[in-house]
Short mmCIF file of C-alpha atoms in Angstrom, two decimals:
data_model
loop_
_atom_site.label_atom_id
_atom_site.label_comp_id
_atom_site.label_asym_id
_atom_site.label_seq_id
_atom_site.Cartn_x
_atom_site.Cartn_y
_atom_site.Cartn_z
CA TYR A 435 63.21 33.17 52.75
CA GLN A 436 61.54 36.57 52.46
CA VAL A 437 59.41 38.12 49.71
CA VAL A 438 60.99 41.14 48.01
CA GLU A 439 60.03 43.24 45.00
CA GLY A 440 61.80 42.07 41.87
CA ALA A 441 63.53 44.35 39.38
CA PRO A 442 61.57 45.01 36.15
CA ALA A 443 62.69 42.74 33.35
CA ALA A 444 62.76 43.61 29.64
CA ALA A 445 60.05 41.93 27.59
CA ALA A 446 60.56 40.41 24.16
CA ASP A 447 59.23 43.55 22.41
CA GLY A 448 61.59 45.80 24.37
CA ALA A 449 58.96 47.19 26.78
CA ALA A 450 59.64 46.94 30.52
CA ALA A 451 57.59 44.30 32.27
CA ALA A 452 55.96 44.93 35.61
CA ALA A 453 58.01 44.16 38.68
CA ARG A 454 57.20 40.83 40.22
CA PRO A 455 57.84 39.73 43.82
CA ARG A 456 60.45 37.05 44.35
CA LEU A 457 61.92 35.00 47.19
CA GLU A 458 65.27 35.96 48.65
CA LEU A 459 67.29 33.68 50.94
CA LEU A 460 67.97 35.24 54.33
CA HIS A 461 69.97 32.55 56.11
CA VAL A 462 70.22 28.81 56.74
CA THR A 463 69.96 27.23 60.19
CA GLU A 464 71.65 23.88 60.74
CA ILE A 465 69.99 21.37 63.08
CA GLU A 466 71.02 17.93 64.24
CA ASP A 467 68.02 15.99 62.91
CA VAL A 468 65.47 16.02 60.10
CA PRO A 469 62.49 18.39 60.59
CA LEU A 470 59.51 16.43 59.25
CA ALA A 471 56.80 18.74 60.65
CA ILE A 472 56.60 22.55 60.74
CA THR A 473 53.72 24.98 61.31
CA PRO A 474 53.31 28.67 62.26
CA PHE A 475 52.73 29.34 65.96
CA HIS A 476 52.01 32.82 67.37
CA GLY A 477 54.25 34.54 64.85
CA ARG A 478 57.00 31.98 65.33
CA LEU A 479 57.91 28.61 63.83
CA LEU A 480 56.93 25.37 65.55
CA ALA A 481 59.00 22.46 64.29
CA GLY A 482 59.24 18.76 65.06
CA VAL A 483 62.96 17.98 64.87
CA GLY A 484 63.46 14.26 65.37
CA GLN A 485 62.36 13.46 68.94
CA SER A 486 62.10 17.11 69.93
CA LEU A 487 59.41 19.78 69.59
CA ARG A 488 60.81 23.30 69.33
CA VAL A 489 59.71 26.89 68.84
CA TYR A 490 61.99 29.04 66.65
CA GLU A 491 62.01 32.78 66.08
CA LEU A 492 63.50 34.66 63.14
CA GLY A 493 66.89 36.16 63.91
CA LYS A 494 69.35 38.25 61.94
CA ARG A 495 71.74 35.40 61.12
CA LYS A 496 69.78 32.23 61.90
CA LEU A 497 66.63 30.91 63.54
CA LEU A 498 66.73 31.33 67.33
CA ARG A 499 65.50 28.50 69.53
CA LYS A 500 63.05 30.00 72.03
CA SER A 501 61.41 26.95 73.61
CA GLU A 502 61.63 23.17 73.58
CA VAL A 503 59.75 20.26 75.10
CA HIS A 504 61.44 19.19 78.31
CA GLN A 505 61.49 15.44 77.58
CA ALA A 506 62.41 13.38 74.53
CA LEU A 507 59.40 12.26 72.50
CA PRO A 508 58.96 8.56 71.66
CA SER A 509 60.17 8.29 68.08
CA MET A 510 59.92 11.07 65.50
CA LEU A 511 57.30 13.73 64.87
CA VAL A 512 55.71 13.54 61.41
CA LYS A 513 53.07 16.28 61.74
CA VAL A 514 52.13 19.08 64.15
CA ALA A 515 49.05 21.32 64.42
CA THR A 516 48.01 24.05 66.86
CA MET A 517 44.89 25.64 68.29
CA ALA A 518 45.40 28.55 70.69
CA ASP A 519 48.17 27.41 73.09
CA ARG A 520 47.51 23.69 72.58
CA ILE A 521 49.79 21.67 70.30
CA TYR A 522 48.81 18.40 68.61
CA CYS A 523 51.65 16.11 67.53
CA ALA A 524 51.73 12.90 65.49
CA ASP A 525 54.52 10.48 66.33
CA LEU A 526 55.87 8.00 63.82
CA THR A 527 55.23 4.94 66.04
CA ASP A 528 53.42 6.16 69.19
CA SER A 529 50.17 7.70 67.92
CA LEU A 530 49.13 11.23 68.91
CA LEU A 531 50.35 13.54 71.67
CA PHE A 532 48.72 16.61 73.24
CA ALA A 533 51.03 19.36 74.50
CA LYS A 534 50.50 22.79 76.06
CA TYR A 535 52.63 25.89 75.62
CA ARG A 536 53.13 27.70 78.94
CA ARG A 537 53.37 31.41 78.28
CA ASP A 538 54.53 32.31 81.79
CA THR A 539 57.54 29.98 81.75
CA ASN A 540 57.98 29.78 77.94
CA ALA A 541 57.95 25.97 78.11
CA ILE A 542 56.18 23.12 76.33
CA ALA A 543 54.79 20.16 78.28
CA VAL A 544 53.17 16.97 76.97
CA PHE A 545 50.13 16.22 79.14
CA ALA A 546 48.20 13.56 77.15
CA ASP A 547 48.98 10.70 74.78
CA ASP A 548 47.49 7.50 73.42
CA GLU A 549 47.98 4.20 75.22
CA THR A 550 47.91 2.33 71.89
CA GLY A 551 50.92 2.57 69.61
CA ARG A 552 49.93 3.63 66.10
CA MET A 553 52.11 4.39 63.08
CA VAL A 554 50.41 7.65 62.20
CA THR A 555 50.52 8.97 58.65
CA THR A 556 48.34 12.08 59.08
CA PHE A 557 45.70 13.63 61.34
CA CYS A 558 43.22 16.50 61.50
CA VAL A 559 41.91 18.53 64.45
CA LEU A 560 38.12 18.24 64.79
CA ASP A 561 37.69 20.47 67.85
CA TYR A 562 39.73 21.62 70.83
CA ASP A 563 39.68 18.17 72.49
CA THR A 564 39.16 15.81 69.52
CA VAL A 565 41.37 14.71 66.64
CA VAL A 566 40.99 12.21 63.82
CA GLY A 567 44.04 10.34 62.60
CA ALA A 568 45.12 7.56 60.26
CA ASP A 569 47.85 4.94 60.43
CA LYS A 570 49.83 3.11 57.77
CA PHE A 571 47.64 -0.01 58.06
CA GLY A 572 44.58 1.74 56.62
CA ASN A 573 42.78 2.57 59.87
CA VAL A 574 41.06 5.89 60.61
CA PHE A 575 40.47 6.58 64.31
CA VAL A 576 39.05 9.37 66.47
CA LEU A 577 40.68 10.25 69.80
CA ARG A 578 39.33 12.62 72.43
CA LEU A 579 40.70 14.08 75.63
CA PRO A 580 38.71 12.93 78.70
CA ALA A 581 36.11 15.46 79.81
CA GLU A 582 37.54 15.74 83.32
CA THR A 583 41.02 16.62 82.03
CA SER A 584 42.19 20.23 81.95
CA ASP A 585 45.43 21.64 80.58
CA ASP A 586 45.15 24.83 82.66
CA ILE A 587 48.15 24.58 85.00
CA ASP A 588 47.22 27.87 86.68
CA ASN A 589 44.04 26.30 88.02
CA PRO A 590 44.47 26.24 91.83
CA THR A 591 42.41 23.04 92.08
CA GLY A 592 44.70 21.22 89.67
CA ASN A 593 47.77 19.22 90.58
CA ARG A 594 50.94 20.74 89.14
CA VAL A 595 52.85 17.56 89.98
CA LEU A 596 50.86 15.65 87.35
CA TRP A 597 52.53 17.71 84.64
CA ASP A 598 55.92 16.24 85.52
CA SER A 599 54.85 12.66 86.26
CA GLY A 600 54.04 10.01 83.71
CA VAL A 601 51.74 7.00 83.50
CA LEU A 602 52.88 3.83 81.72
CA ASN A 603 56.12 5.58 80.67
CA GLY A 604 54.09 8.31 79.00
CA ALA A 605 51.94 11.34 79.72
CA PRO A 606 49.75 11.51 82.85
CA THR A 607 46.50 11.54 80.81
CA LYS A 608 45.47 8.95 78.22
CA LEU A 609 43.30 9.79 75.21
CA GLU A 610 40.02 7.96 74.70
CA GLN A 611 39.28 6.19 71.41
CA LEU A 612 35.77 7.04 70.22
CA CYS A 613 35.65 5.02 67.02
CA MET A 614 37.77 3.34 64.36
CA TYR A 615 37.13 2.55 60.70
CA HIS A 616 39.24 0.38 58.40
CA VAL A 617 39.58 2.07 55.02
CA GLY A 618 41.80 -0.61 53.53
CA GLU A 619 44.43 1.72 52.09
CA VAL A 620 47.04 4.04 53.54
CA VAL A 621 45.39 7.41 54.15
CA THR A 622 47.62 10.32 53.16
CA SER A 623 45.48 13.33 54.14
CA LEU A 624 42.44 14.19 56.26
CA THR A 625 40.35 17.33 56.44
CA LYS A 626 37.04 18.42 57.96
CA CYS A 627 34.55 20.31 55.79
CA ALA A 628 30.88 20.56 54.87
CA LEU A 629 29.88 18.92 51.59
CA ALA A 630 26.90 21.27 51.17
CA PRO A 631 25.89 24.60 52.73
CA GLY A 632 24.14 23.97 56.03
CA SER A 633 24.99 20.28 56.15
CA ALA A 634 26.91 18.49 58.88
CA ASP A 635 30.68 18.41 58.70
CA ALA A 636 32.26 15.39 57.07
CA ILE A 637 35.79 14.00 57.19
CA ILE A 638 37.30 13.88 53.70
CA PHE A 639 40.27 11.58 53.17
CA THR A 640 42.60 10.64 50.33
CA THR A 641 44.60 7.44 49.99
CA ILE A 642 47.98 6.55 48.58
CA SER A 643 46.39 5.00 45.47
CA GLY A 644 44.45 8.19 44.63
CA ALA A 645 41.07 7.30 46.12
CA LEU A 646 38.87 10.02 47.64
CA GLY A 647 36.37 9.24 50.37
CA ALA A 648 34.14 10.83 52.99
CA LEU A 649 33.22 9.74 56.52
CA LEU A 650 29.83 11.03 57.63
CA PRO A 651 28.65 11.06 61.28
CA SER A 652 25.49 9.26 62.37
CA THR A 653 23.60 11.93 64.27
CA THR A 654 20.08 10.47 64.55
CA ARG A 655 18.70 7.58 66.56
CA ASP A 656 17.21 6.03 63.40
CA ASP A 657 20.67 5.74 61.84
CA LYS A 658 22.00 4.09 64.99
CA ASP A 659 19.15 1.56 65.11
CA PHE A 660 19.52 0.79 61.40
CA PHE A 661 23.23 -0.02 61.60
CA MET A 662 22.81 -2.02 64.83
CA HIS A 663 20.15 -4.23 63.22
CA LEU A 664 22.19 -4.49 60.02
CA GLU A 665 25.19 -5.72 61.99
CA MET A 666 23.02 -8.20 63.88
CA HIS A 667 21.66 -9.73 60.64
CA LEU A 668 25.14 -9.86 59.09
CA ARG A 669 26.44 -11.81 62.07
CA GLN A 670 23.65 -14.35 61.60
CA GLU A 671 24.38 -14.82 57.90
CA LYS A 672 28.18 -14.85 58.02
CA THR A 673 30.44 -15.95 60.87
CA LEU A 674 33.80 -14.30 61.45
CA LEU A 675 37.08 -16.10 60.82
CA THR A 676 38.01 -15.71 64.49
CA GLY A 677 34.76 -17.30 65.60
CA ARG A 678 33.80 -14.30 67.76
#
């Protein structure tokens, strides 16, 4: 669609109303699978179409496919996000994937994924190397790219072969899980924001039943000591069902 200026319409009293913008259909592009995730990307359209990740550009008669990931993704992409040339993808059954758009070759390569299969419902980018996601079992988890990993393929010290070789039938680099929290309900959206001016960023989430919650980071040593001692006393008062 495109936004065009609408023709002035006659009002009830006979005076001409002001022209209002409206949407006009340009064209329809047929694809072979359902696009569950779309986002803008450098003036183009980045779409997750089934097991494929593609970049489309607006043409005169239809959307033109400009780039596509070179291998089939595990299941189906449900959400995509971008930051600079890095692409973050959420798979329906295989957790999160990190991809890089190569400007010189106009190609997309997946260089990192999660070794644990998760049925992701949504995710949010915390920083360039860290994302927070949620699965359909009510878990919220934080994944981070290892510090020694770089997605710069033009780096002469890097190994270009690693971009085309996989580990455990996946990407060459595995994401690290920093923490996990069980909310108890299916999380439908996640966002990072500050609850008050000057305060630390919090992760705000909503659930399928309409609940609204916030996850706050523990940034001081006193908070860490408090929760460690609280957990220790809880273990003494109540044993787990598994006995561990």
